Amino acid sequence: MAEATSSSQVYDLLILTDATSSMDEYLHALNQSLPKIISISALTGAFARIGVMAYRDYCRPGLLEWSGWFGRDGDIGRDELLHFMRSVRAQDGGDWPEATKTGLASAYSVMREDAKTLVLLYADAPPHMGGWDNGPNYKKEIEYLTAEGCKLSPSAGLFADWVSAARTLNGTGHGAKQAQIFSIVCSHTNEAFGPFMYMSHQTKGTCIQMKSPDSPLISKLTMSVLLAWMGVKKAGEPEETFDDAFNLCYNNLDDIDALENEKDPKADIYFVLQRSQVEVFRSNICQNTLSDEKQLRAIITPRDIPVTDFAKRYVSDEDYRKIVVENLSKIIREDVSSITLNPVFGALWRAVCNDRRNEARNVLIADLGVSIANMGSSSEKSNLQTWLAESYNYAAEIAAMIEEVPLAERFPCVFLDPTQHWHLHRSEDGDEDDQKDGTITSFTCSQLLEIGRSCDSKILRRLGTVLTRLTYVTTPEELPNHVMGMKDDELPRIPIALAKQQHNRVFWKILLHLVVPGIKLGARPAALLAALSIRMGMRPLMNAADYEMAAWKDKWNNINASETWNADCLALILDADKSFEARRRVLDVPQELQEASFLSTEDRHLFETLVDYGMLMANLNTTLTAKIGWKPTMSKVPIGPLVVCKACHFPRSVSMMAHKGICGKCITPKAQYVYGVTKAESILMSVSQGTTESHEASFVECRIITCRAQYVVYNVDGLKVHPKCYYCRFVGTDRAPWVECRKCLNRMIWPHEYRPLDQDVAQNFLCSACNSGRATIVDFEITLADLCKENGDKWLLRHDGKLEKPFEDRSLFKTVLEAGIDIFAEHVEVLPQSNTDLRIDGKIIHNAAELKSALTSWIKSRRTEAGLCNLCFSNFRKSTLRSACGRSGCGQRICRDCKASWYSMNSRGRIINTAALCCPFCRRVPSPRAVPKSDLVFLGNLKTAVEDSGAWIYAWCCACSFAERMMERVCAQGAPPEVRDWECEDCSAFRTHSNESLLRQAIIRHCPRCDVATKKLRGFDHISCGCGAHWCFFCCRQLPLDDIYRHMANVHGGLYDILGAEDDDDVEMDLD
C-alpha cells in the first residue's frame, strides 16, 4: 500500500460486520466495495493497514473470524484479504441480539496505540444489553469477557458493558488505543439502533440507518462515508444520491458523558434500558434524511488533514505513478463503473490520460474499452461512455495550439459557420444515431471518435457530413462579415498550416473540434480522416491531407493496431493512395511531395490482397447466374437414335438397349416386374412398330451426380423413385456407356455396340433435344458458397496451405496473423488463373468465365449483393441475414432485429405465446444455436408448457423463472387477459407466508466451490463465479462450462436443447 500522507497521524481501517444469517446483503456489498477501498487506500495513502472482522453469537461455533492486517507491516496480501471476505458466510445467529461487544473487544485487541483506527460497523441486530436482554447468550458473553485470562485480551472485560466499551474505544477510558466508529444499521426497532447511535457519537463517528438491506445502497454509503471522512469530493460532477438512508442523532446530550454504565437510569434517553421505556428513548431521537453526499459530508467528522493532493503527487512521484497504474488496472478489470463514481479514481484517470509519456496509458485505455464493451447493463455503459467523453476534453489545449500559429499563417483556415443550418436527413446519419435536433452539432463525441475503431460506411458517412459542411477561406478578407469580428473562443478557426510538420501535424487531430468542442483524435484516426477527405475529393483540404498521409507511409503496416486490419479501413487507405498516385502523375500535388508516396510497393500489394480476400468472404452469399444443361423430368423430346430389339421386334431408344440386340424390357426377368404390371404389358407400353427418331418419348436423368446420363422411360407411371440408370443400379457407378452432347454438354446412354461405325458420336454428338431446337441451356442461380461445396475452393483462392480454414468467419486481422504478414501477399491470391471446369450437380457450367468476371466485378468494386429479410421485407447485406431457425429445408433468412424481436416476444411475468417459440415459417422448434441468447432459452419447464399448450395457458413466473400453469384453456372466444409481473401459486404463497429471512434464503444461493453467497437479480441460471466455477443457480450443481446449458435444458425442462445441437443432423449452419 502507499505510504501515509505527511500528517503525523497514522490511520488503520477495520471493517467489523455482523455475519449472522440475515446479513447476506451486507456481505455482498462488502465484497463489491473492498477492492475499491483497497485501491483508494493505496492511491491516497489514507490507511496504513486494512482488516476485516466478522462476529456472530454464542449459540454455535464460529463466533469470530479475523482476516489479519493487510498493508504496511501487515501479515496478509491483497488477494488473501479479498479471499477472506468472499469466504465469510452469513449463518447461525440464535436469538435476536448478537455478540457485538465481543466483536468490538476482538477489534480492540488487534488495534495498536500508535495509530487511530477507523471502524466501519455493519449490523441489523443490537448487542446483548443488560437492561432488557436476559437470554442465555447474554450471560455467556458476560462470562466470557469477564473471565480471568480471557483469550481475546486482558482488556476484554472493559467491553462487557456498552458504556465502558465506548469510553475504551474513544481513548478516555483505559489504554491509549483510539477508534472512530461509523455504524451502518438496518433495523426499525429502537432497541437495535440505540446502542449504535451511542457508540458512534462517543467515538466521533456517525450512525446511519437504512430502511431495507439493499446491497447497492450499502456499497454507495460505504464509499461515500470513506470519501467524506477523507475530505474528498467530486469536482464539477453530480453528487451520489441515496434512497431511504437516514442520519440518527440525539436532541439532548446533557448527561451523555456522565453515564456510569449501560444500566444507568440516565441512559434511558440514549438507548433503551427497558422495553417499557421505549417512548422515553424515542423522544430524544432526531432522524435526518440523507439524500446525497453533500448532506453526508455535513455530518461526518473528517480526518485531521484531508486527502487532496493525490493528483498532484502523480505528476512529481514516479513510484506513485506505478501504484496508480497498477490500481487503476485492477479497478478497470474488477468494477469499471466505479471509475465514474469515485472522485479519486476519476481524478487519477484524467491524470493518466494527460500523461502521454506514460507507456501504460494506452494499455489502460484499451483495457477500459474492452471492459466497457463487456458491460451487461446498457445504462451503466451509457453513463460510463458519457463520463469518458468528458474526460477527453482538450478545448484548452486546442486553443493553445491555434494561438501558437503565427498570424501570417492563420490563413487559409476552416471553420463551422454558426449561421448556416445544416439539417441532417435520417439517411445521412443512420437509424441508430438519429439526432434529436437534426443538426451537425448534434453529433456526440463518441460518435465522431468511432473512426478510431471502424471505417464502416455509416461512420464514414457521418464524418463526410462534417467535412462537407465546413467553410474554407484563404485570406482574412474572405471571411464573411458576420464572423469577421468574432474571437477564436467564440468561433474556432483552424489554420491549414497546422497540417505541416513544423506544427506537429495536428490539423487532422483537432479538426472535429469545430463540431464538438474539445474533441481530439489520435494520430491514426486523424490520418484516416485525412484519407477520407482525399477519397471524397475535398479540394480545399487536399494538400493538408496529402501531407498527413505521406507521413504515415511506413506506419500502416503495424500489427499492434488491430483496428487497421479490416477491409473497410484498408480500402479507405488504398483509395487515398490511388488518388494520390493519379494526381502525382499529372503534377497535381505539392512540390515537396512529388517523390513521396502513401504506401510502399509491398504494403500496397499486401493491402490489395487483404481487401480482395475480405470482399471475397463478404460475397460468399452473393447469387451468381450460371448456365448449365437442362435436366429432363419425364420431359418429352424426340426419341433419337433407335435399334430394333431382336426379341420384341419393337424399335427402341438406344438408351434402353442391353447387349446382343436385346432391349432392357425383354432382358429383365419376369420376377422383377412386381409393381402391378406384367412383363408382357410393360413391353407394349409407349411403343409401336411405326416409331421413328422424331417421335417424342419421356426422358429422365440419372440422379447419380458422377453419371447424370439421360435415358428414355417407357413406363412413366411406374417410376416412383428418383431416376437411377441400369448401370449405376446394377453394374456400378461410372460404368454407364454415355456420350456427351457438344452443345448442352448433357449425357445420353448409348452402348458402344449400337454406335454407327461411320460416325464419331463420342466427339460429335448432338442430343435430340438440341437437334429439335429445344432450350437445353438454362439459367441456374447459385451462391458462391454453394458453388464451393461441389467444386472446392482452389479455383477461387490460392493460399498454398497458409490458411487452415480459409472461409471461416473470422476477422482479417486473425487471418493475416495466421498466415504471416510478410508472406501473406506472396502465398494468397484471389481468383487465380485456372482452367478447372466448374460444375453444378455434376453438370459443367457453360459460362464459368462470365461468373468469374462477375465475381471479380463484385470484389474490385467492393460491393456485396443485398438480401431481403423475409419477415420485414427490408434490404440488408446478405452477410448480415441469418437463418430463421437453423433447420434444413426452411431456408428463410431474416435480419438480426426481426430474429431478436420474434424470439423475444415472450417476457418475464407475462403469458407465454407458444407459437412464438417456433420458427415463424416452418413452425419447427429452432436449432439451439439459432435462437438469440436470452432468459427464454433456458426457461425451466418450457418443454412441458409446449406439450400442454392445447389444454393449459402457461405464464412465465417472475419469481422462480419457470413456466407454470396460469389457467385452463377452456374458451376460444378471445385471448386471455393480459398479466404483468405474474407469479405462480407456489411462489405467491411462499411470499405471503414466509418471513424476511426465508425470502432472502430463497433468492440467495452459495457457490458449490467457494461457498460465496450469490443473489441472482435477473438472467438465466448459469452462474459464473469469481472463483472460476460454473454452476446452476436452481440446483447449485457445479458443472463444466460445456455442460452447464445442456444440464439446465435437460434437467430443468428447457425447450431449445431437447434435440441437442451436436446430435441433430437437421441443422443448417450459416456460412457467414
XYZ file of C-alpha atoms in Angstrom, residues 672-679 681-682:
10
model
C -38.610 -58.193 -61.288
C -41.966 -56.910 -62.545
C -43.593 -56.582 -59.141
C -45.379 -53.215 -59.270
C -48.749 -54.282 -60.791
C -47.563 -54.506 -64.393
C -46.606 -57.779 -66.073
C -43.616 -58.113 -68.329
C -47.768 -55.362 -70.511
C -44.586 -53.395 -69.877
